[in-house]
PDB file of C-alpha atoms in Angstrom:
ATOM      1  CA  UNK A 975      -0.044   0.010   0.079  1.00 51.00           C
ATOM      2  CA  UNK A 976       2.825   2.371   0.854  1.00 49.00           C
ATOM      3  CA  UNK A 977       4.309   1.835  -2.589  1.00 61.00           C
ATOM      4  CA  UNK A 978       1.098   2.514  -4.447  1.00 49.00           C
ATOM      5  CA  UNK A 979       0.576   5.836  -2.539  1.00 44.00           C
ATOM      6  CA  UNK A 980       4.326   6.635  -3.348  1.00 46.00           C
ATOM      7  CA  UNK A 981       3.587   5.958  -6.915  1.00 48.00           C
ATOM      8  CA  UNK A 982       0.447   8.208  -7.018  1.00 44.00           C
ATOM      9  CA  UNK A 983       2.276  11.121  -5.559  1.00 40.00           C
ATOM     10  CA  UNK A 984       5.090  10.839  -8.125  1.00 43.00           C
ATOM     11  CA  UNK A 985       2.612  10.808 -11.058  1.00 42.00           C
ATOM     12  CA  UNK A 986       1.352  14.171  -9.911  1.00 39.00           C
ATOM     13  CA  UNK A 987       4.934  15.642 -10.496  1.00 41.00           C
ATOM     14  CA  UNK A 988       5.696  13.787 -13.844  1.00 43.00           C
ATOM     15  CA  UNK A 989       7.613  15.539 -16.507  1.00 45.00           C
ATOM     16  CA  UNK A 990       8.629  12.586 -18.724  1.00 49.00           C
ATOM     17  CA  UNK A 991      11.196  13.292 -21.508  1.00 48.00           C
ATOM     18  CA  UNK A 992      12.782  16.256 -19.794  1.00 48.00           C
ATOM     19  CA  UNK A 993      16.313  16.154 -18.417  1.00 51.00           C
ATOM     20  CA  UNK A 994      16.239  14.975 -14.780  1.00 50.00           C
ATOM     21  CA  UNK A 995      17.397  17.025 -11.902  1.00 50.00           C
ATOM     22  CA  UNK A 996      20.522  15.012 -11.221  1.00 52.00           C
ATOM     23  CA  UNK A 997      21.897  15.017  -7.709  1.00 64.00           C
ATOM     24  CA  UNK A 998      24.889  12.869  -8.783  1.00 80.00           C
ATOM     25  CA  UNK A 999      26.626  13.101 -12.105  1.00 90.00           C
ATOM     26  CA  UNK A1000      27.437  10.003 -14.167  1.00 96.00           C
ATOM     27  CA  UNK A1001      30.804   8.536 -13.026  1.00 97.00           C
ATOM     28  CA  UNK A1002      32.768   6.414 -15.412  1.00 98.00           C
ATOM     29  CA  UNK A1003      35.089   5.203 -12.563  1.00 98.00           C
ATOM     30  CA  UNK A1004      31.910   3.821 -10.756  1.00 98.00           C
ATOM     31  CA  UNK A1005      30.444   2.451 -14.011  1.00 98.00           C
ATOM     32  CA  UNK A1006      33.509   0.396 -14.676  1.00 99.00           C
ATOM     33  CA  UNK A1007      33.289  -1.122 -11.144  1.00 99.00           C
ATOM     34  CA  UNK A1008      29.663  -1.734 -11.638  1.00 99.00           C
ATOM     35  CA  UNK A1009      30.395  -3.658 -14.852  1.00 99.00           C
ATOM     36  CA  UNK A1010      32.812  -5.977 -13.029  1.00 99.00           C
ATOM     37  CA  UNK A1011      30.033  -6.578 -10.549  1.00 99.00           C
ATOM     38  CA  UNK A1012      27.565  -7.188 -13.328  1.00 99.00           C
ATOM     39  CA  UNK A1013      29.974  -9.606 -15.198  1.00 99.00           C
ATOM     40  CA  UNK A1014      30.567 -11.520 -11.995  1.00 99.00           C
ATOM     41  CA  UNK A1015      26.944 -12.572 -11.964  1.00 99.00           C
ATOM     42  CA  UNK A1016      27.559 -14.674 -15.109  1.00 98.00           C
ATOM     43  CA  UNK A1017      29.884 -16.996 -12.996  1.00 98.00           C
ATOM     44  CA  UNK A1018      28.810 -19.708 -10.755  1.00 97.00           C
ATOM     45  CA  UNK A1019      31.705 -18.350  -8.473  1.00 98.00           C
ATOM     46  CA  UNK A1020      31.184 -14.603  -8.590  1.00 98.00           C
ATOM     47  CA  UNK A1021      33.623 -14.271  -5.634  1.00 98.00           C
ATOM     48  CA  UNK A1022      36.630 -14.823  -8.075  1.00 98.00           C
ATOM     49  CA  UNK A1023      35.682 -11.556  -9.921  1.00 98.00           C
ATOM     50  CA  UNK A1024      35.453  -9.752  -6.732  1.00 98.00           C
ATOM     51  CA  UNK A1025      38.731 -11.026  -5.384  1.00 98.00           C
ATOM     52  CA  UNK A1026      40.377 -10.038  -8.694  1.00 98.00           C
ATOM     53  CA  UNK A1027      38.869  -6.535  -8.971  1.00 98.00           C
ATOM     54  CA  UNK A1028      38.132  -5.339  -5.537  1.00 98.00           C
ATOM     55  CA  UNK A1029      39.959  -5.096  -2.095  1.00 96.00           C
ATOM     56  CA  UNK A1030      38.111  -6.438   0.949  1.00 96.00           C
ATOM     57  CA  UNK A1031      35.159  -7.828  -0.950  1.00 98.00           C
ATOM     58  CA  UNK A1032      33.016 -10.809  -0.085  1.00 98.00           C
ATOM     59  CA  UNK A1033      30.149 -12.635  -1.715  1.00 99.00           C
ATOM     60  CA  UNK A1034      27.416 -13.202   0.922  1.00 99.00           C
ATOM     61  CA  UNK A1035      25.108 -15.340  -0.988  1.00 99.00           C
ATOM     62  CA  UNK A1036      24.389 -16.427  -4.620  1.00 99.00           C
ATOM     63  CA  UNK A1037      21.004 -17.314  -5.822  1.00 98.00           C
ATOM     64  CA  UNK A1038      19.974 -19.352  -8.829  1.00 97.00           C
ATOM     65  CA  UNK A1039      16.327 -20.440  -9.453  1.00 96.00           C
ATOM     66  CA  UNK A1040      14.074 -21.494 -12.169  1.00 93.00           C
ATOM     67  CA  UNK A1041      12.319 -18.407 -13.379  1.00 89.00           C
ATOM     68  CA  UNK A1042       9.902 -19.212 -16.030  1.00 78.00           C
ATOM     69  CA  UNK A1043       7.075 -21.702 -16.661  1.00 74.00           C
ATOM     70  CA  UNK A1044       9.225 -24.007 -18.767  1.00 71.00           C
ATOM     71  CA  UNK A1045      11.438 -24.910 -15.745  1.00 72.00           C
ATOM     72  CA  UNK A1046      14.165 -25.078 -18.191  1.00 78.00           C
ATOM     73  CA  UNK A1047      15.743 -21.644 -17.620  1.00 88.00           C
ATOM     74  CA  UNK A1048      17.267 -20.250 -14.477  1.00 94.00           C
ATOM     75  CA  UNK A1049      17.889 -16.701 -13.286  1.00 96.00           C
ATOM     76  CA  UNK A1050      20.642 -15.745 -10.854  1.00 98.00           C
ATOM     77  CA  UNK A1051      21.703 -13.023  -8.594  1.00 99.00           C
ATOM     78  CA  UNK A1052      24.105 -12.427  -5.654  1.00 99.00           C
ATOM     79  CA  UNK A1053      24.640 -10.243  -2.726  1.00 99.00           C
ATOM     80  CA  UNK A1054      28.117  -8.942  -1.796  1.00 99.00           C
ATOM     81  CA  UNK A1055      29.943  -6.600   0.471  1.00 99.00           C
ATOM     82  CA  UNK A1056      32.548  -4.083  -0.684  1.00 99.00           C
ATOM     83  CA  UNK A1057      34.232  -3.001   2.436  1.00 98.00           C
ATOM     84  CA  UNK A1058      36.713  -0.581   0.755  1.00 98.00           C
ATOM     85  CA  UNK A1059      33.778   1.200  -0.924  1.00 98.00           C
ATOM     86  CA  UNK A1060      31.399   0.745   2.065  1.00 98.00           C
ATOM     87  CA  UNK A1061      28.799  -0.784  -0.263  1.00 98.00           C
ATOM     88  CA  UNK A1062      26.222  -3.561  -0.224  1.00 99.00           C
ATOM     89  CA  UNK A1063      25.975  -5.108  -3.733  1.00 99.00           C
ATOM     90  CA  UNK A1064      22.777  -6.435  -5.572  1.00 99.00           C
ATOM     91  CA  UNK A1065      23.832  -7.880  -8.917  1.00 99.00           C
ATOM     92  CA  UNK A1066      21.677  -9.873 -11.385  1.00 99.00           C
ATOM     93  CA  UNK A1067      22.895 -12.215 -14.145  1.00 98.00           C
ATOM     94  CA  UNK A1068      21.979 -11.656 -17.838  1.00 96.00           C
ATOM     95  CA  UNK A1069      20.439 -14.248 -20.167  1.00 92.00           C
ATOM     96  CA  UNK A1070      21.963 -17.700 -19.714  1.00 86.00           C
ATOM     97  CA  UNK A1071      21.267 -19.471 -23.017  1.00 84.00           C
ATOM     98  CA  UNK A1072      19.411 -19.370 -26.394  1.00 82.00           C
ATOM     99  CA  UNK A1073      16.187 -20.924 -25.100  1.00 83.00           C
ATOM    100  CA  UNK A1074      15.833 -18.324 -22.321  1.00 88.00           C
ATOM    101  CA  UNK A1075      16.589 -15.640 -24.727  1.00 85.00           C
ATOM    102  CA  UNK A1076      13.739 -16.716 -27.146  1.00 85.00           C
ATOM    103  CA  UNK A1077      11.287 -16.985 -24.208  1.00 88.00           C
ATOM    104  CA  UNK A1078      12.236 -13.387 -23.224  1.00 89.00           C
ATOM    105  CA  UNK A1079      11.591 -12.166 -26.783  1.00 84.00           C
ATOM    106  CA  UNK A1080       8.294 -13.963 -26.947  1.00 86.00           C
ATOM    107  CA  UNK A1081       7.317 -12.416 -23.610  1.00 87.00           C
ATOM    108  CA  UNK A1082       7.299  -9.039 -25.358  1.00 86.00           C
ATOM    109  CA  UNK A1083       3.745  -9.684 -26.718  1.00 85.00           C
ATOM    110  CA  UNK A1084       2.481 -10.989 -23.469  1.00 86.00           C
ATOM    111  CA  UNK A1085       0.285  -9.100 -21.117  1.00 90.00           C
ATOM    112  CA  UNK A1086       2.362  -6.789 -19.050  1.00 94.00           C
ATOM    113  CA  UNK A1087       2.137  -7.153 -15.256  1.00 96.00           C
ATOM    114  CA  UNK A1088       1.396  -4.425 -12.799  1.00 97.00           C
ATOM    115  CA  UNK A1089       4.432  -3.573 -10.657  1.00 96.00           C
ATOM    116  CA  UNK A1090       3.408  -2.187  -7.206  1.00 92.00           C
ATOM    117  CA  UNK A1091       1.182   0.475  -8.928  1.00 91.00           C
ATOM    118  CA  UNK A1092       4.295   1.913 -10.810  1.00 93.00           C
ATOM    119  CA  UNK A1093       3.026   0.890 -14.202  1.00 96.00           C
ATOM    120  CA  UNK A1094       3.106  -2.250 -16.164  1.00 97.00           C
ATOM    121  CA  UNK A1095       6.195  -4.224 -16.991  1.00 97.00           C
ATOM    122  CA  UNK A1096       7.269  -7.237 -18.986  1.00 96.00           C
ATOM    123  CA  UNK A1097       5.828 -10.408 -17.540  1.00 95.00           C
ATOM    124  CA  UNK A1098       9.087 -12.379 -17.837  1.00 93.00           C
ATOM    125  CA  UNK A1099      11.048  -9.795 -16.023  1.00 96.00           C
ATOM    126  CA  UNK A1100       8.323  -9.287 -13.361  1.00 96.00           C
ATOM    127  CA  UNK A1101       8.127 -12.972 -12.593  1.00 95.00           C
ATOM    128  CA  UNK A1102      11.966 -13.500 -12.676  1.00 96.00           C
ATOM    129  CA  UNK A1103      12.699 -10.667 -10.331  1.00 98.00           C
ATOM    130  CA  UNK A1104      10.011 -11.731  -7.731  1.00 97.00           C
ATOM    131  CA  UNK A1105      11.192 -15.301  -7.820  1.00 96.00           C
ATOM    132  CA  UNK A1106      14.694 -14.291  -6.890  1.00 98.00           C
ATOM    133  CA  UNK A1107      13.806 -11.385  -4.498  1.00 98.00           C
ATOM    134  CA  UNK A1108      11.254 -13.332  -2.591  1.00 98.00           C
ATOM    135  CA  UNK A1109      13.327 -16.499  -2.273  1.00 97.00           C
ATOM    136  CA  UNK A1110      15.060 -15.172   0.723  1.00 98.00           C
ATOM    137  CA  UNK A1111      17.218 -12.630  -1.027  1.00 99.00           C
ATOM    138  CA  UNK A1112      15.201  -9.601   0.201  1.00 98.00           C
ATOM    139  CA  UNK A1113      15.316 -10.807   3.692  1.00 98.00           C
ATOM    140  CA  UNK A1114      19.058 -11.292   3.696  1.00 99.00           C
ATOM    141  CA  UNK A1115      19.571  -7.961   2.034  1.00 99.00           C
ATOM    142  CA  UNK A1116      17.695  -6.123   4.773  1.00 98.00           C
ATOM    143  CA  UNK A1117      19.696  -8.065   7.360  1.00 99.00           C
ATOM    144  CA  UNK A1118      22.904  -6.691   5.693  1.00 99.00           C
ATOM    145  CA  UNK A1119      21.310  -3.122   5.645  1.00 98.00           C
ATOM    146  CA  UNK A1120      20.700  -3.352   9.551  1.00 98.00           C
ATOM    147  CA  UNK A1121      24.229  -4.795  10.123  1.00 98.00           C
ATOM    148  CA  UNK A1122      26.028  -2.278   7.870  1.00 98.00           C
ATOM    149  CA  UNK A1123      23.887   1.026   8.376  1.00 96.00           C
ATOM    150  CA  UNK A1124      26.671   3.327   6.998  1.00 96.00           C
ATOM    151  CA  UNK A1125      27.039   1.351   3.728  1.00 98.00           C
ATOM    152  CA  UNK A1126      25.464   2.483   0.379  1.00 98.00           C
ATOM    153  CA  UNK A1127      23.584   0.075  -1.985  1.00 98.00           C
ATOM    154  CA  UNK A1128      24.909  -0.609  -5.390  1.00 99.00           C
ATOM    155  CA  UNK A1129      22.498  -2.200  -7.886  1.00 99.00           C
ATOM    156  CA  UNK A1130      23.593  -3.466 -11.295  1.00 99.00           C
ATOM    157  CA  UNK A1131      23.213  -6.051 -14.079  1.00 99.00           C
ATOM    158  CA  UNK A1132      23.810  -6.543 -17.761  1.00 99.00           C
ATOM    159  CA  UNK A1133      21.084  -7.551 -20.374  1.00 97.00           C
ATOM    160  CA  UNK A1134      18.367  -9.441 -18.657  1.00 97.00           C
ATOM    161  CA  UNK A1135      20.254  -8.665 -15.429  1.00 98.00           C
ATOM    162  CA  UNK A1136      19.807  -4.866 -16.243  1.00 98.00           C
ATOM    163  CA  UNK A1137      16.071  -5.344 -16.493  1.00 98.00           C
ATOM    164  CA  UNK A1138      15.910  -7.156 -13.239  1.00 98.00           C
ATOM    165  CA  UNK A1139      18.202  -4.471 -11.578  1.00 99.00           C
ATOM    166  CA  UNK A1140      15.709  -1.826 -12.869  1.00 98.00           C
ATOM    167  CA  UNK A1141      12.887  -3.561 -10.918  1.00 98.00           C
ATOM    168  CA  UNK A1142      15.088  -4.048  -7.879  1.00 98.00           C
ATOM    169  CA  UNK A1143      15.966  -0.334  -7.896  1.00 97.00           C
ATOM    170  CA  UNK A1144      12.352   0.762  -8.208  1.00 96.00           C
ATOM    171  CA  UNK A1145      11.363  -1.605  -5.502  1.00 97.00           C
ATOM    172  CA  UNK A1146      14.133  -0.415  -3.080  1.00 97.00           C
ATOM    173  CA  UNK A1147      13.686   3.330  -3.633  1.00 94.00           C
ATOM    174  CA  UNK A1148       9.964   3.177  -3.178  1.00 92.00           C
ATOM    175  CA  UNK A1149      10.356   1.944   0.440  1.00 92.00           C
ATOM    176  CA  UNK A1150      11.627   5.417   1.251  1.00 92.00           C
ATOM    177  CA  UNK A1151      14.788   3.902   2.930  1.00 94.00           C
ATOM    178  CA  UNK A1152      17.096   4.527  -0.111  1.00 94.00           C
ATOM    179  CA  UNK A1153      17.763   7.611  -2.124  1.00 89.00           C
ATOM    180  CA  UNK A1154      20.413   9.346  -4.295  1.00 85.00           C
ATOM    181  CA  UNK A1155      22.594   9.817  -1.133  1.00 89.00           C
ATOM    182  CA  UNK A1156      22.822   6.164  -0.032  1.00 95.00           C
ATOM    183  CA  UNK A1157      22.471   4.116  -3.313  1.00 97.00           C
ATOM    184  CA  UNK A1158      23.945   3.871  -6.714  1.00 97.00           C
ATOM    185  CA  UNK A1159      22.131   2.344  -9.831  1.00 98.00           C
ATOM    186  CA  UNK A1160      23.951   1.533 -13.094  1.00 99.00           C
ATOM    187  CA  UNK A1161      23.020  -1.045 -15.676  1.00 98.00           C
ATOM    188  CA  UNK A1162      24.325  -2.100 -19.086  1.00 99.00           C
ATOM    189  CA  UNK A1163      22.612  -3.266 -22.287  1.00 97.00           C
ATOM    190  CA  UNK A1164      19.248  -3.167 -20.606  1.00 96.00           C
ATOM    191  CA  UNK A1165      16.072  -3.865 -22.801  1.00 96.00           C
ATOM    192  CA  UNK A1166      12.945  -1.736 -22.342  1.00 95.00           C
ATOM    193  CA  UNK A1167      11.340  -2.951 -19.180  1.00 97.00           C
ATOM    194  CA  UNK A1168       7.824  -1.477 -18.961  1.00 96.00           C
ATOM    195  CA  UNK A1169       5.316   0.912 -20.303  1.00 96.00           C
ATOM    196  CA  UNK A1170       5.451   4.742 -20.528  1.00 95.00           C
ATOM    197  CA  UNK A1171       3.622   4.928 -17.073  1.00 95.00           C
ATOM    198  CA  UNK A1172       6.385   2.873 -15.518  1.00 96.00           C
ATOM    199  CA  UNK A1173       9.126   4.999 -17.326  1.00 94.00           C
ATOM    200  CA  UNK A1174       7.603   8.241 -15.995  1.00 93.00           C
ATOM    201  CA  UNK A1175       7.308   6.996 -12.386  1.00 94.00           C
ATOM    202  CA  UNK A1176      10.838   5.434 -12.520  1.00 93.00           C
ATOM    203  CA  UNK A1177      12.473   8.725 -13.621  1.00 91.00           C
ATOM    204  CA  UNK A1178      10.915  10.504 -10.621  1.00 90.00           C
ATOM    205  CA  UNK A1179      11.893   7.686  -8.247  1.00 87.00           C
ATOM    206  CA  UNK A1180      15.476   7.613  -9.654  1.00 90.00           C
ATOM    207  CA  UNK A1181      16.627  10.690 -11.379  1.00 88.00           C
ATOM    208  CA  UNK A1182      20.171   9.409 -11.050  1.00 91.00           C
ATOM    209  CA  UNK A1183      19.704   6.050 -12.651  1.00 95.00           C
ATOM    210  CA  UNK A1184      22.248   5.432 -15.392  1.00 97.00           C
ATOM    211  CA  UNK A1185      21.462   3.035 -18.266  1.00 97.00           C
ATOM    212  CA  UNK A1186      24.678   2.572 -20.174  1.00 98.00           C
ATOM    213  CA  UNK A1187      24.402   1.629 -23.974  1.00 96.00           C
ATOM    214  CA  UNK A1188      27.283   0.602 -26.152  1.00 97.00           C
ATOM    215  CA  UNK A1189      26.846   1.834 -29.708  1.00 95.00           C
ATOM    216  CA  UNK A1190      24.149  -0.275 -31.576  1.00 93.00           C
ATOM    217  CA  UNK A1191      23.383  -2.665 -28.727  1.00 95.00           C
ATOM    218  CA  UNK A1192      20.449  -4.673 -30.218  1.00 92.00           C
ATOM    219  CA  UNK A1193      19.040  -5.611 -26.909  1.00 94.00           C
ATOM    220  CA  UNK A1194      18.201  -2.116 -25.946  1.00 93.00           C
ATOM    221  CA  UNK A1195      15.758  -2.017 -28.817  1.00 89.00           C
ATOM    222  CA  UNK A1196      14.307  -5.537 -28.593  1.00 87.00           C
ATOM    223  CA  UNK A1197      10.945  -4.575 -27.246  1.00 89.00           C
ATOM    224  CA  UNK A1198       9.597  -1.748 -29.507  1.00 88.00           C
ATOM    225  CA  UNK A1199       7.511   1.055 -28.559  1.00 89.00           C
ATOM    226  CA  UNK A1200       4.818  -0.137 -30.907  1.00 90.00           C
ATOM    227  CA  UNK A1201       4.191  -2.854 -28.206  1.00 92.00           C
ATOM    228  CA  UNK A1202       3.906  -0.205 -25.525  1.00 94.00           C
ATOM    229  CA  UNK A1203       7.446  -0.334 -24.145  1.00 94.00           C
ATOM    230  CA  UNK A1204       9.436   2.757 -23.221  1.00 94.00           C
ATOM    231  CA  UNK A1205      13.014   3.432 -21.937  1.00 93.00           C
ATOM    232  CA  UNK A1206      13.563   5.500 -18.848  1.00 91.00           C
ATOM    233  CA  UNK A1207      16.376   7.886 -18.704  1.00 86.00           C
ATOM    234  CA  UNK A1208      19.175   8.699 -18.181  1.00 93.00           C
ATOM    235  CA  UNK A1209      20.903   6.916 -21.029  1.00 95.00           C
ATOM    236  CA  UNK A1210      24.673   7.138 -21.233  1.00 96.00           C
ATOM    237  CA  UNK A1211      25.535   6.323 -24.879  1.00 96.00           C
ATOM    238  CA  UNK A1212      29.008   5.409 -25.998  1.00 97.00           C
ATOM    239  CA  UNK A1213      29.260   5.296 -29.829  1.00 95.00           C
ATOM    240  CA  UNK A1214      32.832   4.046 -29.718  1.00 96.00           C
ATOM    241  CA  UNK A1215      34.916   1.170 -28.173  1.00 96.00           C
ATOM    242  CA  UNK A1216      34.428   2.528 -24.703  1.00 98.00           C
ATOM    243  CA  UNK A1217      38.091   2.862 -24.026  1.00 97.00           C
ATOM    244  CA  UNK A1218      39.332   5.012 -21.122  1.00 95.00           C
ATOM    245  CA  UNK A1219      38.742   8.599 -22.151  1.00 94.00           C
ATOM    246  CA  UNK A1220      36.181   8.000 -24.870  1.00 98.00           C
ATOM    247  CA  UNK A1221      33.417  10.460 -25.103  1.00 97.00           C
ATOM    248  CA  UNK A1222      29.674   9.591 -24.244  1.00 97.00           C
ATOM    249  CA  UNK A1223      26.450  11.317 -24.513  1.00 95.00           C
ATOM    250  CA  UNK A1224      23.616  11.710 -21.850  1.00 93.00           C
ATOM    251  CA  UNK A1225      20.201  11.176 -23.302  1.00 90.00           C
ATOM    252  CA  UNK A1226      16.679  11.522 -21.929  1.00 84.00           C
ATOM    253  CA  UNK A1227      13.665   9.427 -22.850  1.00 74.00           C
ATOM    254  CA  UNK A1228      13.163   7.116 -25.880  1.00 77.00           C
ATOM    255  CA  UNK A1229      13.166   9.852 -28.652  1.00 76.00           C
ATOM    256  CA  UNK A1230      16.285  11.750 -27.898  1.00 82.00           C
ATOM    257  CA  UNK A1231      17.852  12.100 -31.375  1.00 83.00           C
ATOM    258  CA  UNK A1232      21.260  12.482 -29.871  1.00 87.00           C
ATOM    259  CA  UNK A1233      21.430   8.663 -29.030  1.00 84.00           C
ATOM    260  CA  UNK A1234      20.190   6.992 -32.307  1.00 82.00           C
ATOM    261  CA  UNK A1235      20.294   3.389 -31.301  1.00 76.00           C
ATOM    262  CA  UNK A1236      18.725   1.472 -34.200  1.00 75.00           C
ATOM    263  CA  UNK A1237      17.208  -1.934 -34.320  1.00 74.00           C
ATOM    264  CA  UNK A1238      19.926  -4.595 -35.211  1.00 76.00           C
ATOM    265  CA  UNK A1239      20.556  -8.229 -35.472  1.00 72.00           C
ATOM    266  CA  UNK A1240      24.146  -8.058 -34.465  1.00 81.00           C
ATOM    267  CA  UNK A1241      25.022  -8.889 -30.827  1.00 90.00           C
ATOM    268  CA  UNK A1242      28.499  -7.682 -31.021  1.00 94.00           C
ATOM    269  CA  UNK A1243      27.962  -4.381 -29.145  1.00 95.00           C
ATOM    270  CA  UNK A1244      25.724  -5.931 -26.648  1.00 95.00           C
ATOM    271  CA  UNK A1245      28.261  -8.444 -25.434  1.00 95.00           C
ATOM    272  CA  UNK A1246      31.101  -5.860 -25.173  1.00 97.00           C
ATOM    273  CA  UNK A1247      31.242  -3.059 -22.621  1.00 98.00           C
ATOM    274  CA  UNK A1248      34.371  -1.162 -21.576  1.00 98.00           C
ATOM    275  CA  UNK A1249      36.628  -3.407 -23.834  1.00 97.00           C
ATOM    276  CA  UNK A1250      35.445  -6.762 -22.316  1.00 98.00           C
ATOM    277  CA  UNK A1251      33.168  -9.402 -23.607  1.00 97.00           C
ATOM    278  CA  UNK A1252      31.015  -9.368 -20.606  1.00 97.00           C
ATOM    279  CA  UNK A1253      29.546 -12.903 -20.010  1.00 96.00           C
ATOM    280  CA  UNK A1254      32.904 -14.557 -20.701  1.00 96.00           C
ATOM    281  CA  UNK A1255      34.921 -12.087 -18.926  1.00 98.00           C
ATOM    282  CA  UNK A1256      32.750 -12.742 -15.805  1.00 98.00           C
ATOM    283  CA  UNK A1257      33.100 -16.431 -16.150  1.00 96.00           C
ATOM    284  CA  UNK A1258      36.909 -16.046 -16.425  1.00 97.00           C
ATOM    285  CA  UNK A1259      36.939 -14.337 -12.974  1.00 98.00           C
ATOM    286  CA  UNK A1260      37.261 -10.820 -14.489  1.00 98.00           C
ATOM    287  CA  UNK A1261      40.650 -11.355 -15.882  1.00 97.00           C
ATOM    288  CA  UNK A1262      41.614 -10.834 -19.600  1.00 94.00           C
ATOM    289  CA  UNK A1263      38.996  -9.454 -21.971  1.00 93.00           C
ATOM    290  CA  UNK A1264      36.825 -12.525 -22.520  1.00 89.00           C
ATOM    291  CA  UNK A1265      37.537 -12.609 -26.193  1.00 89.00           C
ATOM    292  CA  UNK A1266      37.533 -16.417 -26.537  1.00 83.00           C
ATOM    293  CA  UNK A1267      34.896 -19.081 -27.023  1.00 70.00           C
ATOM    294  CA  UNK A1268      33.649 -21.149 -24.031  1.00 64.00           C
ATOM    295  CA  UNK A1269      31.567 -24.349 -23.920  1.00 57.00           C
ATOM    296  CA  UNK A1270      27.927 -23.622 -23.587  1.00 54.00           C
ATOM    297  CA  UNK A1271      28.210 -19.931 -24.441  1.00 57.00           C
ATOM    298  CA  UNK A1272      24.947 -18.318 -25.709  1.00 54.00           C
ATOM    299  CA  UNK A1273      25.151 -17.988 -29.599  1.00 50.00           C
ATOM    300  CA  UNK A1274      22.807 -15.144 -30.094  1.00 47.00           C
TER     301      UNK A1274
END
């Protein structure tokens, strides 16, 4: 009930499509750390990434559960602590295999689900998020929040993981316990998650949410606006190799002409962020750049 009232109050102040009043600017140093955390979710042993990329980091719990009606596909996430950064991490894994990918694509035409009164969102994302979050993950997360009251919350994910991270961020901020001063929210290669109503409310909930897109990342356009899907801002668009020092553009809403991401069948840009092939890089323990084939790798 609190979340529904919160959403109604936000609707009254909606200004969808306008630049947000940002309290925190986009920070590429943080974004690169977030990518490591997102990549780690692709591994059955995410602690390896954290050991290789962070000081005094610890994975608290990893979750992997069947997350659709086929009982063939799993979704995964983990909770971790970054003691050097004073942060509690929530990171969601991206799509695991081709079967899961096709089920996600088909879900685009299914009836969207209401998300706590914030608007309607993709059914696959809705069900997958709640399956993970209500499996004990939420309870453990709030235990960590109580035990580490001075820590901020970092939420991230790549691809499907970015969509689930979006829902997690909305869920957390709507409780009133988290805000721009004690939480950070970055995702990578995220598809459109919900309808325009959801996008409007999300932008008010989180003016400092950064949705990072690499060049012509196909997944960011996979659910078209013709089906009632809309992106929220703020998009951070890199139309380059994303090397250190490369330029980026900040864009707002789905129709900002400064970030012309077009529908594409190529997955090259989607797999690669900040110079690494994200899923393989994560499975390699966040060493190297992930540019090699691995058994069972998704072929999309």
